[in-house]
Structure formats: C-alpha cells, structure tokens
XYZ file of N, CA and C in Angstrom:
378
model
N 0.849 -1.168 0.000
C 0.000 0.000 0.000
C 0.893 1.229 0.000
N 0.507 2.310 -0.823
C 1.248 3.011 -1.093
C 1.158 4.357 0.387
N 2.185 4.956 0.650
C 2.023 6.090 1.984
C 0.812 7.311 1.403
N 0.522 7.392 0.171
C -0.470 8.496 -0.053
C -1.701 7.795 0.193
N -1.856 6.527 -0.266
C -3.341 5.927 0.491
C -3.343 5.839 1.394
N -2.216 5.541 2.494
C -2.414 5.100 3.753
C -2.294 6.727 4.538
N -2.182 7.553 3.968
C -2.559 9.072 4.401
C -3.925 9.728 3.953
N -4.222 9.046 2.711
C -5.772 9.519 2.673
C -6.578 8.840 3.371
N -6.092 7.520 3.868
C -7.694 6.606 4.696
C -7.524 7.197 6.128
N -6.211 7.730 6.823
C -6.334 7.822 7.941
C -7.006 9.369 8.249
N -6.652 10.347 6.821
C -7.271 11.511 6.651
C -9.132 11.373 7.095
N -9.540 10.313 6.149
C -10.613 10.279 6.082
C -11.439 9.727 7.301
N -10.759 8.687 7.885
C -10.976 7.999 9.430
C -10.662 9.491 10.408
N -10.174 10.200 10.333
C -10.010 11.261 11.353
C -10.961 12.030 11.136
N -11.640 12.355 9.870
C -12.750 13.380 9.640
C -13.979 12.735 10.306
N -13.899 11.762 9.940
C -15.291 10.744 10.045
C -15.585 10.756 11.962
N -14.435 10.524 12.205
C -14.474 10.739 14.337
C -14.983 12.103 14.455
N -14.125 12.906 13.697
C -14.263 14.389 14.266
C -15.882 14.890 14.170
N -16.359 14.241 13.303
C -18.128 15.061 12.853
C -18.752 14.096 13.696
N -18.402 12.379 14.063
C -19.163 11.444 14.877
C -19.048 12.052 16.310
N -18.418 12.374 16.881
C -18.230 12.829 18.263
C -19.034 13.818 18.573
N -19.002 14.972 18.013
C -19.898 15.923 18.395
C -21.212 15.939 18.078
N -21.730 14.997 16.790
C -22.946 14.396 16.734
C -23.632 13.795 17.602
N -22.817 13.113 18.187
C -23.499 11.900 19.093
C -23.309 12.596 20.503
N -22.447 13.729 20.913
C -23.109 14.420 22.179
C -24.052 15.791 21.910
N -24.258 15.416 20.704
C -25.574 16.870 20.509
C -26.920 15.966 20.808
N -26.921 14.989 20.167
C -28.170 13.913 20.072
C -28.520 13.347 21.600
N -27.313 13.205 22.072
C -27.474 12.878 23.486
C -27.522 13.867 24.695
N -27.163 14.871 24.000
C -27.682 16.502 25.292
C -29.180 16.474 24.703
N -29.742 16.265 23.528
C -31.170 16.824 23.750
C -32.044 15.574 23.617
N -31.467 14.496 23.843
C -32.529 13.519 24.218
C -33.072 13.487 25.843
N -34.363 13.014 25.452
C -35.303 13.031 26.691
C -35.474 14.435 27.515
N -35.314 15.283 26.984
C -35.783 16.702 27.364
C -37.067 17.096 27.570
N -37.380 17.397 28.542
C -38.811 17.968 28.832
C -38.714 19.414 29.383
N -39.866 20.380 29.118
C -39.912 21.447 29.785
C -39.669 21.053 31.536
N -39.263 22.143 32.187
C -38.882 22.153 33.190
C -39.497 23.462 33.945
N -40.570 23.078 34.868
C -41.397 24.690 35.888
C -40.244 25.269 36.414
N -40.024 26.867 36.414
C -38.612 27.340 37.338
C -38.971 26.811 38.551
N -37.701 26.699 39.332
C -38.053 26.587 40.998
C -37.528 27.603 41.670
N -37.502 28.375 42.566
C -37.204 28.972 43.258
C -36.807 28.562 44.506
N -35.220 29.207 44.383
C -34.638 28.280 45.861
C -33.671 29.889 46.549
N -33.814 29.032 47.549
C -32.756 30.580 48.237
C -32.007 29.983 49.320
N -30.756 30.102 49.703
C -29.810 29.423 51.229
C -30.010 30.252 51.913
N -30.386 29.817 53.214
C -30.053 31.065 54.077
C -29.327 30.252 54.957
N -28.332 30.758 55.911
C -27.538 30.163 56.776
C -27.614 30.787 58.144
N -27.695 30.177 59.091
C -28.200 30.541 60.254
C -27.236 30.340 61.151
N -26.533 31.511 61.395
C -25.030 31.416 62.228
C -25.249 32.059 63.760
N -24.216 32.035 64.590
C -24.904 32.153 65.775
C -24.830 33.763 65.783
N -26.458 33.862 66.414
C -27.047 35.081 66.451
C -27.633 36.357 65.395
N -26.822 35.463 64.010
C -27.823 36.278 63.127
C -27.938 35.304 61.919
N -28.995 35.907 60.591
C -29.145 35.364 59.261
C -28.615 35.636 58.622
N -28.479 35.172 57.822
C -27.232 35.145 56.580
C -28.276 34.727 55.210
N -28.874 35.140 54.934
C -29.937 36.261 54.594
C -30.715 36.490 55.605
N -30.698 37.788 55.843
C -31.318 38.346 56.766
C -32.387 39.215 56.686
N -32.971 39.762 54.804
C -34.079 39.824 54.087
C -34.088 38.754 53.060
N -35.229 38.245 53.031
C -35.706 37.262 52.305
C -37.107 38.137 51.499
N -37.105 38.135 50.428
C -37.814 38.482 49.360
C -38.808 37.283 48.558
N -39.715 37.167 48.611
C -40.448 36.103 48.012
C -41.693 36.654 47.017
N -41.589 36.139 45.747
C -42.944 36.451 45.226
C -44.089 35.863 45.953
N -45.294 36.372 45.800
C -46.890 36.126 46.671
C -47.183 34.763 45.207
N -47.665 33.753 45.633
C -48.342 33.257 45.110
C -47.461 32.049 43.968
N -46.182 32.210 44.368
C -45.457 31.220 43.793
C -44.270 30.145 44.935
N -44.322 29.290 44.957
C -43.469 28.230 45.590
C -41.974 28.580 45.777
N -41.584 28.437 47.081
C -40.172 28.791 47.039
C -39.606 27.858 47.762
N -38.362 27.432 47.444
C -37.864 26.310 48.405
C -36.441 27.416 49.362
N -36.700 26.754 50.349
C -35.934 27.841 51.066
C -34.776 26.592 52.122
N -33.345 26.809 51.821
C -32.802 25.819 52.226
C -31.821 26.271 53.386
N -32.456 25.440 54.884
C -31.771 26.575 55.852
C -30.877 25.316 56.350
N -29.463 26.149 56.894
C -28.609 25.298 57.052
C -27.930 26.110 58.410
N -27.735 25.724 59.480
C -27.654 25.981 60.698
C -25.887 25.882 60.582
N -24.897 26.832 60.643
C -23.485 26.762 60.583
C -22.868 27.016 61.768
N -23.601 27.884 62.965
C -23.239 28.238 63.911
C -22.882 26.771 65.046
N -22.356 27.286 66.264
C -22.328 26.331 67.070
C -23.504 25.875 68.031
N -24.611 26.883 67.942
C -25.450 27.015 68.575
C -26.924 25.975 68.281
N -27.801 25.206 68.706
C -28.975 25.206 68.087
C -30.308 26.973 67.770
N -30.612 26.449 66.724
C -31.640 28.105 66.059
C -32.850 27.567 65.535
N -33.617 28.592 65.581
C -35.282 28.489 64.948
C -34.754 29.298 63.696
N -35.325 29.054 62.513
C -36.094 29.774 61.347
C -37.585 29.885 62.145
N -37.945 31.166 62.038
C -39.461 31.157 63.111
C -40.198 32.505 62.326
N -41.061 32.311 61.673
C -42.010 33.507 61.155
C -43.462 33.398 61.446
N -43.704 33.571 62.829
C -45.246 33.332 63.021
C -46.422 33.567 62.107
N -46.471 34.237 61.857
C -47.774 35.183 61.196
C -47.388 34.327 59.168
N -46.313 33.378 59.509
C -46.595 32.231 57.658
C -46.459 31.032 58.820
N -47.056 30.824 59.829
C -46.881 29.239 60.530
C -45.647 28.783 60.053
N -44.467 29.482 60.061
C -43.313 28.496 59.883
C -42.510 28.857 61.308
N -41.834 27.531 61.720
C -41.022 27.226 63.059
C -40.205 26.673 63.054
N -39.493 26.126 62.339
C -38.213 25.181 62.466
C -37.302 25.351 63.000
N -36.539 24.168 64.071
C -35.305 24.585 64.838
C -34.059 23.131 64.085
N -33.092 24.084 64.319
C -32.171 23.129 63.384
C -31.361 22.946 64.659
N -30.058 22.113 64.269
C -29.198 21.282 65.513
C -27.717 22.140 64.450
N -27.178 22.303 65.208
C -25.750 23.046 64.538
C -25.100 21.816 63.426
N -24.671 22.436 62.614
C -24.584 21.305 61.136
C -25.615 20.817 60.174
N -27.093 21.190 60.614
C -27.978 20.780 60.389
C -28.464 21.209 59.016
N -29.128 20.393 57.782
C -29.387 21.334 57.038
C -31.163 20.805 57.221
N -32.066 21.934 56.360
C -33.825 21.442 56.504
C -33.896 22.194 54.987
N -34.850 21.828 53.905
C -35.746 22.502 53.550
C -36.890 22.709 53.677
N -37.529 23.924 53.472
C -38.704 23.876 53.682
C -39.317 24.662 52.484
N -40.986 24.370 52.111
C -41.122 24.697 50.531
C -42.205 25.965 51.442
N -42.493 26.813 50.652
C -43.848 27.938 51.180
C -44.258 28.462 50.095
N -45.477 28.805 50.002
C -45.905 29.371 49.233
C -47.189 30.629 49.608
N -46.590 31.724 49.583
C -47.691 32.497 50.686
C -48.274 33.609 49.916
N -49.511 33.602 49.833
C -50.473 34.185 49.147
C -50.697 35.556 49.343
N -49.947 36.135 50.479
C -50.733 37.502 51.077
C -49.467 38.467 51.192
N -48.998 39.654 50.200
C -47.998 40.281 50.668
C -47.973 40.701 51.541
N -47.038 41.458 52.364
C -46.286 42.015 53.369
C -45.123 41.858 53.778
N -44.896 42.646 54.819
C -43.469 42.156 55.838
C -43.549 41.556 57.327
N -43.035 40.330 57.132
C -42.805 39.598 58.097
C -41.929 39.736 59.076
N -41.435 39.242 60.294
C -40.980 39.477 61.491
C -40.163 37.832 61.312
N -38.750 37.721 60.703
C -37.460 36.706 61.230
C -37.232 36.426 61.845
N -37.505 35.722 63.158
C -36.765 35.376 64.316
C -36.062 34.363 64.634
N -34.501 34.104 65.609
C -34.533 32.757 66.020
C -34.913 32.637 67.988
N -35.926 31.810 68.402
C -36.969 31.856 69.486
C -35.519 31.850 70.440
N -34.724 31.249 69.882
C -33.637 31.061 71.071
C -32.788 32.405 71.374
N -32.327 33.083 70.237
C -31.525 34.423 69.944
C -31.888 35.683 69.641
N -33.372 35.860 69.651
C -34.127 36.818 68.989
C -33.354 38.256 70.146
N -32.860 38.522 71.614
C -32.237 39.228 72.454
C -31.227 39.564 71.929
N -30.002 38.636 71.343
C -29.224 38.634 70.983
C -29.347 39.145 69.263
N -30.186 39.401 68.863
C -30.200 40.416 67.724
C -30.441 39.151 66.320
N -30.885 38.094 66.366
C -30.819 37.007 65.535
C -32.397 37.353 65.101
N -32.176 38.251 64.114
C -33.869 38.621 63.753
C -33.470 38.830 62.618
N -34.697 39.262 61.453
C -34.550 39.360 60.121
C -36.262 39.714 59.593
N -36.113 39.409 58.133
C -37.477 39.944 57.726
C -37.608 39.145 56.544
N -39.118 38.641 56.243
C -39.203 38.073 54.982
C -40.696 39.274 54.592
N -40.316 39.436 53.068
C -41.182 39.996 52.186
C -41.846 40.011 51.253
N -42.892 39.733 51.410
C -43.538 39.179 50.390
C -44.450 39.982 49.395
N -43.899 39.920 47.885
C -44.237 40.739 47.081
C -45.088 39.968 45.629
C-alpha cells in the first residue's frame, strides 16, 4: 500500500471521528428533554445570632424552596409566626422547607432562642 493511500484513509478515518463525536453528544444533550417549571430556591444560613440572609424576598403566590442550614455552634429556629413556619435546626444541620404564601407584606425573622441577641430578620412578600 502506497504512503499516499495510507494518508488519505487515515485523513478520512479522522474526519469521520471528528463530525461522529460531536454528533453523538448533541443527540445525546437533547434527548429526553422535557420542559422544566422554574423553581425557586434561596440558602439562608443561620449562624450564631444572626441570618445570613437576613431579608428574604419572596414572590406572593409562587413556591419557594428555602434551604436553611444551621453553621453556627449554637442550636436556632427559622421562626415567622404570622406564615406558621417554626423550624429549629441542631448546629450542622441542614432542613428545607417549601412555602408558598399568598398575602404580601413584611414579616418578622426570628430565632426563638436568639431573637435578644439580635438574631432577627425579615421576609417579604411581594
């Protein structure tokens, strides 16, 4: 076999990979795709004596997942009476919790244990 054939087949074997490869991860990024509802998520971190978001902003009337994760050394409430939410976490702890609250205003943040110690905040609902 002569070196110019055996440079055109390997020419042609290299083209042939180069267009197969990126074919076959285009076909395979958009297989099984479905629309997807946004979600709405937010961290807040709950360190000792204050929030780490310490305003929380929420649209009225849409689902929010709200993912609280307790970093301090302390045990803390996420506590907003007036949306029935109360949760107390254990230091390391993470919780989500989903809400969805129908009625704007501004809410009152507290943690039941630290609220003296200045561990307050505000959620708003717009």
């Amino acid at each position: 076999m002569s070196i110019k054939k055996s440079l055109a087949g390997l020419l042609a074997l290299m083209m042939v990979m180069s267009i197969s490869v990126p074919l076959h991860v285009f076909a395979a990024s958009g297989a099984g795709t479905e629309p997807m509802e946004p979600v709405n998520e937010m961290m807040v971190e709950l360190h000792d004596d204050f929030f780490n978001l310490d305003v929380i902003t929420i649209a009225s009337g849409e689902s929010t997942e709200l993912l609280l994760e307790n970093v301090g050394q302390k045990q803390h409430t996420f506590t907003v009476e007036k949306l029935g939410i109360d949760v107390e976490l254990q230091p390391g702890e993470q919780k989500t919790i989903t809400i969805e609250p129908q009625e704007g205003g501004t809410y009152e943040l507290i943690c039941r244990f630290h609220e003296n110690e200045g561990m307050v905040g505000e959620v708003i609902i717009k």
